[in-house]
């Protein structure tokens, strides 16, 4: 089979942090489908790469031990590689990051404080 079939590719979740200037922390995979890699990446947000590895999920470290053990995962990139050769498909990727919730200011709350 050729083309964009999932059978032609292995998928990896590359996880990063924006803390301390940003670091690539680890690469988890291979996963059989992009959806499997995405599920793992979303699950890993706000955890440390070390805690994900402790759960028995296959991965390779991409940063020093302190960063892997202490810094939270805040973003990810899903990449795909050809099985066997690990040839990267440079034209395909999926990115995601932690959503920072912002609380809108309430004019009513401000007026209660001022009275």
PDB file of N, CA and C in Angstrom:
ATOM      1  N   UNK A   1       0.833  -1.184   0.000  1.00  0.00           N
ATOM      2  CA  UNK A   1       0.000   0.000   0.000  1.00  0.00           C
ATOM      3  C   UNK A   1       0.877   1.247   0.000  1.00  0.00           C
ATOM      4  N   UNK A   2       0.458   2.276  -0.696  1.00  0.00           N
ATOM      5  CA  UNK A   2       1.206   3.531  -0.710  1.00  0.00           C
ATOM      6  C   UNK A   2       0.270   4.679  -0.432  1.00  0.00           C
ATOM      7  N   UNK A   3       0.836   5.884  -0.390  1.00  0.00           N
ATOM      8  CA  UNK A   3      -0.007   7.054  -0.155  1.00  0.00           C
ATOM      9  C   UNK A   3      -0.022   7.448   1.298  1.00  0.00           C
ATOM     10  N   UNK A   4      -1.167   7.960   1.754  1.00  0.00           N
ATOM     11  CA  UNK A   4      -1.276   8.479   3.113  1.00  0.00           C
ATOM     12  C   UNK A   4      -1.886   7.485   4.092  1.00  0.00           C
ATOM     13  N   UNK A   5      -1.963   6.239   3.707  1.00  0.00           N
ATOM     14  CA  UNK A   5      -2.503   5.222   4.597  1.00  0.00           C
ATOM     15  C   UNK A   5      -1.680   5.131   5.874  1.00  0.00           C
ATOM     16  N   UNK A   6      -2.350   4.956   6.998  1.00  0.00           N
ATOM     17  CA  UNK A   6      -1.669   4.808   8.269  1.00  0.00           C
ATOM     18  C   UNK A   6      -0.749   3.600   8.305  1.00  0.00           C
ATOM     19  N   UNK A   7      -0.981   2.613   7.435  1.00  0.00           N
ATOM     20  CA  UNK A   7      -0.148   1.422   7.413  1.00  0.00           C
ATOM     21  C   UNK A   7       1.251   1.715   6.889  1.00  0.00           C
ATOM     22  N   UNK A   8       1.440   2.836   6.220  1.00  0.00           N
ATOM     23  CA  UNK A   8       2.734   3.198   5.658  1.00  0.00           C
ATOM     24  C   UNK A   8       3.591   4.005   6.614  1.00  0.00           C
ATOM     25  N   UNK A   9       3.089   4.312   7.782  1.00  0.00           N
ATOM     26  CA  UNK A   9       3.769   5.252   8.662  1.00  0.00           C
ATOM     27  C   UNK A   9       3.746   4.789  10.111  1.00  0.00           C
ATOM     28  N   UNK A  10       4.721   5.264  10.872  1.00  0.00           N
ATOM     29  CA  UNK A  10       4.697   5.200  12.334  1.00  0.00           C
ATOM     30  C   UNK A  10       4.578   6.633  12.826  1.00  0.00           C
ATOM     31  N   UNK A  11       3.822   6.824  13.882  1.00  0.00           N
ATOM     32  CA  UNK A  11       3.555   8.172  14.389  1.00  0.00           C
ATOM     33  C   UNK A  11       4.213   8.355  15.753  1.00  0.00           C
ATOM     34  N   UNK A  12       4.757   9.546  15.958  1.00  0.00           N
ATOM     35  CA  UNK A  12       5.472   9.882  17.189  1.00  0.00           C
ATOM     36  C   UNK A  12       4.914  11.169  17.770  1.00  0.00           C
ATOM     37  N   UNK A  13       4.802  11.207  19.084  1.00  0.00           N
ATOM     38  CA  UNK A  13       4.402  12.426  19.789  1.00  0.00           C
ATOM     39  C   UNK A  13       5.665  13.039  20.386  1.00  0.00           C
ATOM     40  N   UNK A  14       6.060  14.175  19.853  1.00  0.00           N
ATOM     41  CA  UNK A  14       7.213  14.911  20.366  1.00  0.00           C
ATOM     42  C   UNK A  14       6.657  15.959  21.325  1.00  0.00           C
ATOM     43  N   UNK A  15       7.049  15.880  22.589  1.00  0.00           N
ATOM     44  CA  UNK A  15       6.472  16.770  23.604  1.00  0.00           C
ATOM     45  C   UNK A  15       7.490  17.817  24.037  1.00  0.00           C
ATOM     46  N   UNK A  16       6.972  19.030  24.265  1.00  0.00           N
ATOM     47  CA  UNK A  16       7.817  20.169  24.600  1.00  0.00           C
ATOM     48  C   UNK A  16       7.254  20.896  25.813  1.00  0.00           C
ATOM     49  N   UNK A  17       8.078  21.806  26.346  1.00  0.00           N
ATOM     50  CA  UNK A  17       7.631  22.708  27.399  1.00  0.00           C
ATOM     51  C   UNK A  17       8.010  24.124  27.012  1.00  0.00           C
ATOM     52  N   UNK A  18       7.206  25.079  27.443  1.00  0.00           N
ATOM     53  CA  UNK A  18       7.520  26.495  27.239  1.00  0.00           C
ATOM     54  C   UNK A  18       8.232  27.074  28.462  1.00  0.00           C
ATOM     55  N   UNK A  19       8.332  26.290  29.527  1.00  0.00           N
ATOM     56  CA  UNK A  19       8.946  26.732  30.781  1.00  0.00           C
ATOM     57  C   UNK A  19      10.470  26.807  30.613  1.00  0.00           C
ATOM     58  N   UNK A  20      11.098  27.748  31.310  1.00  0.00           N
ATOM     59  CA  UNK A  20      12.563  27.924  31.276  1.00  0.00           C
ATOM     60  C   UNK A  20      13.093  28.137  29.866  1.00  0.00           C
ATOM     61  N   UNK A  21      12.380  28.877  29.058  1.00  0.00           N
ATOM     62  CA  UNK A  21      12.843  29.192  27.714  1.00  0.00           C
ATOM     63  C   UNK A  21      12.459  28.179  26.654  1.00  0.00           C
ATOM     64  N   UNK A  22      11.825  27.092  27.047  1.00  0.00           N
ATOM     65  CA  UNK A  22      11.362  26.083  26.102  1.00  0.00           C
ATOM     66  C   UNK A  22      12.378  24.980  25.871  1.00  0.00           C
ATOM     67  N   UNK A  23      11.887  23.759  25.841  1.00  0.00           N
ATOM     68  CA  UNK A  23      12.728  22.581  25.613  1.00  0.00           C
ATOM     69  C   UNK A  23      11.887  21.508  24.934  1.00  0.00           C
ATOM     70  N   UNK A  24      12.511  20.726  24.064  1.00  0.00           N
ATOM     71  CA  UNK A  24      11.914  19.477  23.616  1.00  0.00           C
ATOM     72  C   UNK A  24      12.267  18.453  24.685  1.00  0.00           C
ATOM     73  N   UNK A  25      11.257  17.820  25.267  1.00  0.00           N
ATOM     74  CA  UNK A  25      11.480  16.935  26.411  1.00  0.00           C
ATOM     75  C   UNK A  25      11.655  15.469  26.025  1.00  0.00           C
ATOM     76  N   UNK A  26      10.775  14.974  25.149  1.00  0.00           N
ATOM     77  CA  UNK A  26      10.820  13.550  24.811  1.00  0.00           C
ATOM     78  C   UNK A  26      10.056  13.305  23.520  1.00  0.00           C
ATOM     79  N   UNK A  27      10.296  12.117  22.969  1.00  0.00           N
ATOM     80  CA  UNK A  27       9.554  11.654  21.800  1.00  0.00           C
ATOM     81  C   UNK A  27       8.968  10.303  22.178  1.00  0.00           C
ATOM     82  N   UNK A  28       7.645  10.184  22.103  1.00  0.00           N
ATOM     83  CA  UNK A  28       6.967   8.945  22.450  1.00  0.00           C
ATOM     84  C   UNK A  28       6.486   8.264  21.179  1.00  0.00           C
ATOM     85  N   UNK A  29       6.716   6.975  21.089  1.00  0.00           N
ATOM     86  CA  UNK A  29       6.278   6.223  19.930  1.00  0.00           C
ATOM     87  C   UNK A  29       7.257   5.089  19.652  1.00  0.00           C
ATOM     88  N   UNK A  30       7.022   4.366  18.578  1.00  0.00           N
ATOM     89  CA  UNK A  30       6.013   4.649  17.557  1.00  0.00           C
ATOM     90  C   UNK A  30       4.616   4.224  17.985  1.00  0.00           C
ATOM     91  N   UNK A  31       3.644   4.917  17.445  1.00  0.00           N
ATOM     92  CA  UNK A  31       2.233   4.595  17.632  1.00  0.00           C
ATOM     93  C   UNK A  31       1.693   4.191  16.260  1.00  0.00           C
ATOM     94  N   UNK A  32       0.702   3.294  16.216  1.00  0.00           N
ATOM     95  CA  UNK A  32       0.227   2.783  14.927  1.00  0.00           C
ATOM     96  C   UNK A  32      -0.567   3.789  14.094  1.00  0.00           C
ATOM     97  N   UNK A  33      -1.206   4.754  14.741  1.00  0.00           N
ATOM     98  CA  UNK A  33      -2.006   5.737  13.997  1.00  0.00           C
ATOM     99  C   UNK A  33      -1.751   7.134  14.551  1.00  0.00           C
ATOM    100  N   UNK A  34      -2.080   8.124  13.744  1.00  0.00           N
ATOM    101  CA  UNK A  34      -1.964   9.516  14.191  1.00  0.00           C
ATOM    102  C   UNK A  34      -2.884   9.763  15.382  1.00  0.00           C
ATOM    103  N   UNK A  35      -4.059   9.147  15.380  1.00  0.00           N
ATOM    104  CA  UNK A  35      -4.993   9.326  16.487  1.00  0.00           C
ATOM    105  C   UNK A  35      -4.415   8.778  17.794  1.00  0.00           C
ATOM    106  N   UNK A  36      -3.743   7.636  17.735  1.00  0.00           N
ATOM    107  CA  UNK A  36      -3.098   7.087  18.938  1.00  0.00           C
ATOM    108  C   UNK A  36      -2.030   8.042  19.467  1.00  0.00           C
ATOM    109  N   UNK A  37      -1.226   8.596  18.569  1.00  0.00           N
ATOM    110  CA  UNK A  37      -0.188   9.552  18.986  1.00  0.00           C
ATOM    111  C   UNK A  37      -0.819  10.818  19.549  1.00  0.00           C
ATOM    112  N   UNK A  38      -1.905  11.268  18.942  1.00  0.00           N
ATOM    113  CA  UNK A  38      -2.597  12.462  19.426  1.00  0.00           C
ATOM    114  C   UNK A  38      -3.183  12.231  20.816  1.00  0.00           C
ATOM    115  N   UNK A  39      -3.806  11.088  21.028  1.00  0.00           N
ATOM    116  CA  UNK A  39      -4.353  10.768  22.357  1.00  0.00           C
ATOM    117  C   UNK A  39      -3.258  10.806  23.419  1.00  0.00           C
ATOM    118  N   UNK A  40      -2.124  10.214  23.105  1.00  0.00           N
ATOM    119  CA  UNK A  40      -1.007  10.208  24.044  1.00  0.00           C
ATOM    120  C   UNK A  40      -0.515  11.629  24.311  1.00  0.00           C
ATOM    121  N   UNK A  41      -0.392  12.427  23.270  1.00  0.00           N
ATOM    122  CA  UNK A  41       0.098  13.803  23.427  1.00  0.00           C
ATOM    123  C   UNK A  41      -0.852  14.636  24.275  1.00  0.00           C
ATOM    124  N   UNK A  42      -2.141  14.540  24.001  1.00  0.00           N
ATOM    125  CA  UNK A  42      -3.125  15.306  24.776  1.00  0.00           C
ATOM    126  C   UNK A  42      -3.120  14.835  26.232  1.00  0.00           C
ATOM    127  N   UNK A  43      -3.027  13.541  26.440  1.00  0.00           N
ATOM    128  CA  UNK A  43      -2.957  12.987  27.796  1.00  0.00           C
ATOM    129  C   UNK A  43      -1.745  13.537  28.555  1.00  0.00           C
ATOM    130  N   UNK A  44      -0.643  13.751  27.853  1.00  0.00           N
ATOM    131  CA  UNK A  44       0.606  14.153  28.511  1.00  0.00           C
ATOM    132  C   UNK A  44       0.648  15.624  28.922  1.00  0.00           C
ATOM    133  N   UNK A  45      -0.227  16.454  28.376  1.00  0.00           N
ATOM    134  CA  UNK A  45      -0.213  17.884  28.702  1.00  0.00           C
ATOM    135  C   UNK A  45      -0.361  18.066  30.217  1.00  0.00           C
ATOM    136  N   UNK A  46       0.447  18.944  30.778  1.00  0.00           N
ATOM    137  CA  UNK A  46       0.521  19.277  32.207  1.00  0.00           C
ATOM    138  C   UNK A  46       1.173  18.191  33.059  1.00  0.00           C
ATOM    139  N   UNK A  47       1.586  17.087  32.457  1.00  0.00           N
ATOM    140  CA  UNK A  47       2.355  16.078  33.179  1.00  0.00           C
ATOM    141  C   UNK A  47       3.830  16.305  32.852  1.00  0.00           C
ATOM    142  N   UNK A  48       4.705  15.581  33.520  1.00  0.00           N
ATOM    143  CA  UNK A  48       6.112  15.614  33.132  1.00  0.00           C
ATOM    144  C   UNK A  48       6.381  14.441  32.193  1.00  0.00           C
ATOM    145  N   UNK A  49       7.399  14.573  31.364  1.00  0.00           N
ATOM    146  CA  UNK A  49       7.766  13.470  30.476  1.00  0.00           C
ATOM    147  C   UNK A  49       8.163  12.249  31.302  1.00  0.00           C
ATOM    148  N   UNK A  50       8.803  12.493  32.432  1.00  0.00           N
ATOM    149  CA  UNK A  50       9.205  11.402  33.317  1.00  0.00           C
ATOM    150  C   UNK A  50       7.987  10.612  33.800  1.00  0.00           C
ATOM    151  N   UNK A  51       6.922  11.302  34.184  1.00  0.00           N
ATOM    152  CA  UNK A  51       5.729  10.603  34.682  1.00  0.00           C
ATOM    153  C   UNK A  51       5.080   9.773  33.579  1.00  0.00           C
ATOM    154  N   UNK A  52       5.163  10.225  32.338  1.00  0.00           N
ATOM    155  CA  UNK A  52       4.618   9.450  31.218  1.00  0.00           C
ATOM    156  C   UNK A  52       5.479   8.204  31.006  1.00  0.00           C
ATOM    157  N   UNK A  53       6.802   8.358  31.038  1.00  0.00           N
ATOM    158  CA  UNK A  53       7.706   7.211  30.899  1.00  0.00           C
ATOM    159  C   UNK A  53       7.505   6.204  32.027  1.00  0.00           C
ATOM    160  N   UNK A  54       7.264   6.686  33.248  1.00  0.00           N
ATOM    161  CA  UNK A  54       7.040   5.802  34.403  1.00  0.00           C
ATOM    162  C   UNK A  54       5.829   4.900  34.208  1.00  0.00           C
ATOM    163  N   UNK A  55       4.899   5.316  33.379  1.00  0.00           N
ATOM    164  CA  UNK A  55       3.696   4.523  33.135  1.00  0.00           C
ATOM    165  C   UNK A  55       3.929   3.440  32.088  1.00  0.00           C
ATOM    166  N   UNK A  56       5.174   3.301  31.645  1.00  0.00           N
ATOM    167  CA  UNK A  56       5.515   2.242  30.705  1.00  0.00           C
ATOM    168  C   UNK A  56       5.324   2.614  29.250  1.00  0.00           C
ATOM    169  N   UNK A  57       5.128   3.872  28.961  1.00  0.00           N
ATOM    170  CA  UNK A  57       4.955   4.319  27.581  1.00  0.00           C
ATOM    171  C   UNK A  57       6.336   4.484  26.957  1.00  0.00           C
ATOM    172  N   UNK A  58       6.555   3.841  25.807  1.00  0.00           N
ATOM    173  CA  UNK A  58       7.858   3.871  25.144  1.00  0.00           C
ATOM    174  C   UNK A  58       8.188   5.277  24.682  1.00  0.00           C
ATOM    175  N   UNK A  59       9.417   5.693  24.976  1.00  0.00           N
ATOM    176  CA  UNK A  59       9.837   7.020  24.551  1.00  0.00           C
ATOM    177  C   UNK A  59      11.325   7.213  24.700  1.00  0.00           C
ATOM    178  N   UNK A  60      11.817   8.259  24.058  1.00  0.00           N
ATOM    179  CA  UNK A  60      13.227   8.632  24.124  1.00  0.00           C
ATOM    180  C   UNK A  60      13.332  10.043  24.672  1.00  0.00           C
ATOM    181  N   UNK A  61      14.244  10.229  25.612  1.00  0.00           N
ATOM    182  CA  UNK A  61      14.454  11.546  26.202  1.00  0.00           C
ATOM    183  C   UNK A  61      15.147  12.463  25.203  1.00  0.00           C
ATOM    184  N   UNK A  62      14.770  13.738  25.228  1.00  0.00           N
ATOM    185  CA  UNK A  62      15.377  14.745  24.355  1.00  0.00           C
ATOM    186  C   UNK A  62      15.948  15.917  25.152  1.00  0.00           C
ATOM    187  N   UNK A  63      15.922  15.829  26.475  1.00  0.00           N
ATOM    188  CA  UNK A  63      16.420  16.905  27.341  1.00  0.00           C
ATOM    189  C   UNK A  63      17.135  16.275  28.532  1.00  0.00           C
ATOM    190  N   UNK A  64      17.768  17.125  29.337  1.00  0.00           N
ATOM    191  CA  UNK A  64      18.468  16.612  30.514  1.00  0.00           C
ATOM    192  C   UNK A  64      17.465  16.105  31.550  1.00  0.00           C
ATOM    193  N   UNK A  65      17.969  15.319  32.484  1.00  0.00           N
ATOM    194  CA  UNK A  65      17.113  14.656  33.472  1.00  0.00           C
ATOM    195  C   UNK A  65      16.278  15.637  34.282  1.00  0.00           C
ATOM    196  N   UNK A  66      16.846  16.776  34.677  1.00  0.00           N
ATOM    197  CA  UNK A  66      16.095  17.746  35.473  1.00  0.00           C
ATOM    198  C   UNK A  66      14.873  18.242  34.709  1.00  0.00           C
ATOM    199  N   UNK A  67      15.040  18.582  33.452  1.00  0.00           N
ATOM    200  CA  UNK A  67      13.917  19.075  32.649  1.00  0.00           C
ATOM    201  C   UNK A  67      12.854  17.996  32.486  1.00  0.00           C
ATOM    202  N   UNK A  68      13.278  16.773  32.200  1.00  0.00           N
ATOM    203  CA  UNK A  68      12.338  15.667  31.986  1.00  0.00           C
ATOM    204  C   UNK A  68      11.560  15.357  33.262  1.00  0.00           C
ATOM    205  N   UNK A  69      12.215  15.455  34.409  1.00  0.00           N
ATOM    206  CA  UNK A  69      11.575  15.119  35.681  1.00  0.00           C
ATOM    207  C   UNK A  69      10.708  16.240  36.240  1.00  0.00           C
ATOM    208  N   UNK A  70      11.030  17.501  35.940  1.00  0.00           N
ATOM    209  CA  UNK A  70      10.377  18.604  36.641  1.00  0.00           C
ATOM    210  C   UNK A  70       9.490  19.497  35.786  1.00  0.00           C
ATOM    211  N   UNK A  71       9.786  19.659  34.510  1.00  0.00           N
ATOM    212  CA  UNK A  71       9.049  20.643  33.712  1.00  0.00           C
ATOM    213  C   UNK A  71       7.784  20.044  33.105  1.00  0.00           C
ATOM    214  N   UNK A  72       6.678  20.769  33.149  1.00  0.00           N
ATOM    215  CA  UNK A  72       5.423  20.252  32.598  1.00  0.00           C
ATOM    216  C   UNK A  72       5.429  20.299  31.074  1.00  0.00           C
ATOM    217  N   UNK A  73       4.799  19.318  30.486  1.00  0.00           N
ATOM    218  CA  UNK A  73       4.609  19.309  29.031  1.00  0.00           C
ATOM    219  C   UNK A  73       3.523  20.334  28.717  1.00  0.00           C
ATOM    220  N   UNK A  74       3.835  21.273  27.835  1.00  0.00           N
ATOM    221  CA  UNK A  74       2.877  22.330  27.495  1.00  0.00           C
ATOM    222  C   UNK A  74       2.478  22.319  26.027  1.00  0.00           C
ATOM    223  N   UNK A  75       3.214  21.571  25.191  1.00  0.00           N
ATOM    224  CA  UNK A  75       2.863  21.516  23.772  1.00  0.00           C
ATOM    225  C   UNK A  75       3.384  20.220  23.170  1.00  0.00           C
ATOM    226  N   UNK A  76       2.929  19.930  21.965  1.00  0.00           N
ATOM    227  CA  UNK A  76       3.350  18.701  21.298  1.00  0.00           C
ATOM    228  C   UNK A  76       3.315  18.882  19.789  1.00  0.00           C
ATOM    229  N   UNK A  77       4.049  18.008  19.123  1.00  0.00           N
ATOM    230  CA  UNK A  77       4.013  17.897  17.668  1.00  0.00           C
ATOM    231  C   UNK A  77       3.902  16.420  17.342  1.00  0.00           C
ATOM    232  N   UNK A  78       2.929  16.059  16.525  1.00  0.00           N
ATOM    233  CA  UNK A  78       2.804  14.687  16.037  1.00  0.00           C
ATOM    234  C   UNK A  78       3.527  14.640  14.699  1.00  0.00           C
ATOM    235  N   UNK A  79       4.478  13.715  14.572  1.00  0.00           N
ATOM    236  CA  UNK A  79       5.251  13.556  13.338  1.00  0.00           C
ATOM    237  C   UNK A  79       5.086  12.128  12.852  1.00  0.00           C
ATOM    238  N   UNK A  80       5.266  11.938  11.561  1.00  0.00           N
ATOM    239  CA  UNK A  80       5.211  10.573  11.056  1.00  0.00           C
ATOM    240  C   UNK A  80       6.503  10.232  10.320  1.00  0.00           C
ATOM    241  N   UNK A  81       6.885   8.959  10.473  1.00  0.00           N
ATOM    242  CA  UNK A  81       8.117   8.439   9.895  1.00  0.00           C
ATOM    243  C   UNK A  81       7.795   7.137   9.173  1.00  0.00           C
ATOM    244  N   UNK A  82       8.566   6.833   8.151  1.00  0.00           N
ATOM    245  CA  UNK A  82       8.438   5.535   7.483  1.00  0.00           C
ATOM    246  C   UNK A  82       8.983   4.449   8.410  1.00  0.00           C
ATOM    247  N   UNK A  83       8.260   3.344   8.535  1.00  0.00           N
ATOM    248  CA  UNK A  83       8.776   2.236   9.343  1.00  0.00           C
ATOM    249  C   UNK A  83      10.099   1.728   8.761  1.00  0.00           C
ATOM    250  N   UNK A  84      10.976   1.288   9.617  1.00  0.00           N
ATOM    251  CA  UNK A  84      12.256   0.741   9.162  1.00  0.00           C
ATOM    252  C   UNK A  84      13.319   1.803   8.956  1.00  0.00           C
ATOM    253  N   UNK A  85      13.062   2.769   8.105  1.00  0.00           N
ATOM    254  CA  UNK A  85      14.074   3.781   7.795  1.00  0.00           C
ATOM    255  C   UNK A  85      13.989   4.993   8.706  1.00  0.00           C
ATOM    256  N   UNK A  86      12.868   5.190   9.355  1.00  0.00           N
ATOM    257  CA  UNK A  86      12.594   6.382  10.173  1.00  0.00           C
ATOM    258  C   UNK A  86      12.647   7.661   9.342  1.00  0.00           C
ATOM    259  N   UNK A  87      12.466   7.530   8.030  1.00  0.00           N
ATOM    260  CA  UNK A  87      12.421   8.708   7.158  1.00  0.00           C
ATOM    261  C   UNK A  87      11.247   9.587   7.574  1.00  0.00           C
ATOM    262  N   UNK A  88      11.540  10.843   7.890  1.00  0.00           N
ATOM    263  CA  UNK A  88      10.533  11.802   8.335  1.00  0.00           C
ATOM    264  C   UNK A  88       9.733  12.317   7.149  1.00  0.00           C
ATOM    265  N   UNK A  89       8.424  12.383   7.301  1.00  0.00           N
ATOM    266  CA  UNK A  89       7.581  13.043   6.306  1.00  0.00           C
ATOM    267  C   UNK A  89       7.541  14.522   6.674  1.00  0.00           C
ATOM    268  N   UNK A  90       8.410  15.305   6.061  1.00  0.00           N
ATOM    269  CA  UNK A  90       8.547  16.729   6.399  1.00  0.00           C
ATOM    270  C   UNK A  90       7.310  17.539   6.029  1.00  0.00           C
ATOM    271  N   UNK A  91       6.442  16.999   5.206  1.00  0.00           N
ATOM    272  CA  UNK A  91       5.243  17.724   4.794  1.00  0.00           C
ATOM    273  C   UNK A  91       4.018  17.444   5.652  1.00  0.00           C
ATOM    274  N   UNK A  92       4.181  16.644   6.711  1.00  0.00           N
ATOM    275  CA  UNK A  92       3.028  16.282   7.541  1.00  0.00           C
ATOM    276  C   UNK A  92       3.382  16.456   9.006  1.00  0.00           C
ATOM    277  N   UNK A  93       2.558  17.200   9.724  1.00  0.00           N
ATOM    278  CA  UNK A  93       2.695  17.311  11.179  1.00  0.00           C
ATOM    279  C   UNK A  93       1.413  17.875  11.755  1.00  0.00           C
ATOM    280  N   UNK A  94       1.238  17.672  13.035  1.00  0.00           N
ATOM    281  CA  UNK A  94       0.097  18.196  13.768  1.00  0.00           C
ATOM    282  C   UNK A  94       0.630  18.782  15.065  1.00  0.00           C
ATOM    283  N   UNK A  95       0.296  20.034  15.340  1.00  0.00           N
ATOM    284  CA  UNK A  95       0.774  20.716  16.548  1.00  0.00           C
ATOM    285  C   UNK A  95      -0.383  21.003  17.491  1.00  0.00           C
ATOM    286  N   UNK A  96      -0.084  21.031  18.761  1.00  0.00           N
ATOM    287  CA  UNK A  96      -1.074  21.406  19.764  1.00  0.00           C
ATOM    288  C   UNK A  96      -0.380  21.939  20.997  1.00  0.00           C
ATOM    289  N   UNK A  97      -1.136  22.626  21.827  1.00  0.00           N
ATOM    290  CA  UNK A  97      -0.562  23.164  23.060  1.00  0.00           C
ATOM    291  C   UNK A  97      -1.634  23.281  24.121  1.00  0.00           C
ATOM    292  N   UNK A  98      -1.159  23.494  25.325  1.00  0.00           N
ATOM    293  CA  UNK A  98      -2.058  23.696  26.458  1.00  0.00           C
ATOM    294  C   UNK A  98      -2.843  24.976  26.217  1.00  0.00           C
ATOM    295  N   UNK A  99      -4.122  24.936  26.542  1.00  0.00           N
ATOM    296  CA  UNK A  99      -4.983  26.106  26.398  1.00  0.00           C
ATOM    297  C   UNK A  99      -4.933  26.902  27.691  1.00  0.00           C
ATOM    298  N   UNK A 100      -4.486  28.139  27.596  1.00  0.00           N
ATOM    299  CA  UNK A 100      -4.462  29.017  28.770  1.00  0.00           C
ATOM    300  C   UNK A 100      -5.818  29.681  28.892  1.00  0.00           C
ATOM    301  N   UNK A 101      -6.539  29.344  29.934  1.00  0.00           N
ATOM    302  CA  UNK A 101      -7.853  29.948  30.146  1.00  0.00           C
ATOM    303  C   UNK A 101      -7.673  31.330  30.744  1.00  0.00           C
ATOM    304  N   UNK A 102      -8.337  32.287  30.141  1.00  0.00           N
ATOM    305  CA  UNK A 102      -8.305  33.643  30.672  1.00  0.00           C
ATOM    306  C   UNK A 102      -9.695  33.979  31.174  1.00  0.00           C
ATOM    307  N   UNK A 103      -9.741  34.556  32.340  1.00  0.00           N
ATOM    308  CA  UNK A 103     -11.017  34.912  32.935  1.00  0.00           C
ATOM    309  C   UNK A 103     -11.324  36.362  32.599  1.00  0.00           C
ATOM    310  N   UNK A 104     -12.437  36.598  31.905  1.00  0.00           N
ATOM    311  CA  UNK A 104     -12.775  37.983  31.566  1.00  0.00           C
ATOM    312  C   UNK A 104     -13.101  38.766  32.831  1.00  0.00           C
ATOM    313  N   UNK A 105     -12.683  39.991  32.841  1.00  0.00           N
ATOM    314  CA  UNK A 105     -12.992  40.843  33.996  1.00  0.00           C
ATOM    315  C   UNK A 105     -14.462  41.192  33.985  1.00  0.00           C
ATOM    316  N   UNK A 106     -15.021  41.176  35.129  1.00  0.00           N
ATOM    317  CA  UNK A 106     -16.435  41.515  35.270  1.00  0.00           C
ATOM    318  C   UNK A 106     -16.556  42.938  35.790  1.00  0.00           C
ATOM    319  N   UNK A 107     -17.281  43.759  35.072  1.00  0.00           N
ATOM    320  CA  UNK A 107     -17.461  45.142  35.527  1.00  0.00           C
ATOM    321  C   UNK A 107     -18.296  45.169  36.807  1.00  0.00           C
ATOM    322  N   UNK A 108     -19.159  44.151  36.988  1.00  0.00           N
ATOM    323  CA  UNK A 108     -19.962  44.091  38.203  1.00  0.00           C
ATOM    324  C   UNK A 108     -19.072  43.834  39.414  1.00  0.00           C
ATOM    325  N   UNK A 109     -18.090  42.967  39.279  1.00  0.00           N
ATOM    326  CA  UNK A 109     -17.187  42.683  40.398  1.00  0.00           C
ATOM    327  C   UNK A 109     -16.391  43.922  40.752  1.00  0.00           C
ATOM    328  N   UNK A 110     -15.954  44.671  39.742  1.00  0.00           N
ATOM    329  CA  UNK A 110     -15.200  45.891  39.999  1.00  0.00           C
ATOM    330  C   UNK A 110     -16.054  46.912  40.738  1.00  0.00           C
ATOM    331  N   UNK A 111     -17.339  47.012  40.361  1.00  0.00           N
ATOM    332  CA  UNK A 111     -18.192  48.014  41.007  1.00  0.00           C
ATOM    333  C   UNK A 111     -18.489  47.629  42.453  1.00  0.00           C
ATOM    334  N   UNK A 112     -18.560  46.306  42.744  1.00  0.00           N
ATOM    335  CA  UNK A 112     -18.802  45.879  44.118  1.00  0.00           C
ATOM    336  C   UNK A 112     -17.607  46.215  45.004  1.00  0.00           C
ATOM    337  N   UNK A 113     -16.420  46.089  44.467  1.00  0.00           N
ATOM    338  CA  UNK A 113     -15.225  46.393  45.245  1.00  0.00           C
ATOM    339  C   UNK A 113     -15.154  47.889  45.524  1.00  0.00           C
ATOM    340  N   UNK A 114     -15.549  48.697  44.561  1.00  0.00           N
ATOM    341  CA  UNK A 114     -15.422  50.151  44.695  1.00  0.00           C
ATOM    342  C   UNK A 114     -16.457  50.747  45.637  1.00  0.00           C
ATOM    343  N   UNK A 115     -17.564  50.080  45.885  1.00  0.00           N
ATOM    344  CA  UNK A 115     -18.618  50.697  46.705  1.00  0.00           C
ATOM    345  C   UNK A 115     -18.399  50.581  48.176  1.00  0.00           C
TER     346      UNK A 115
END
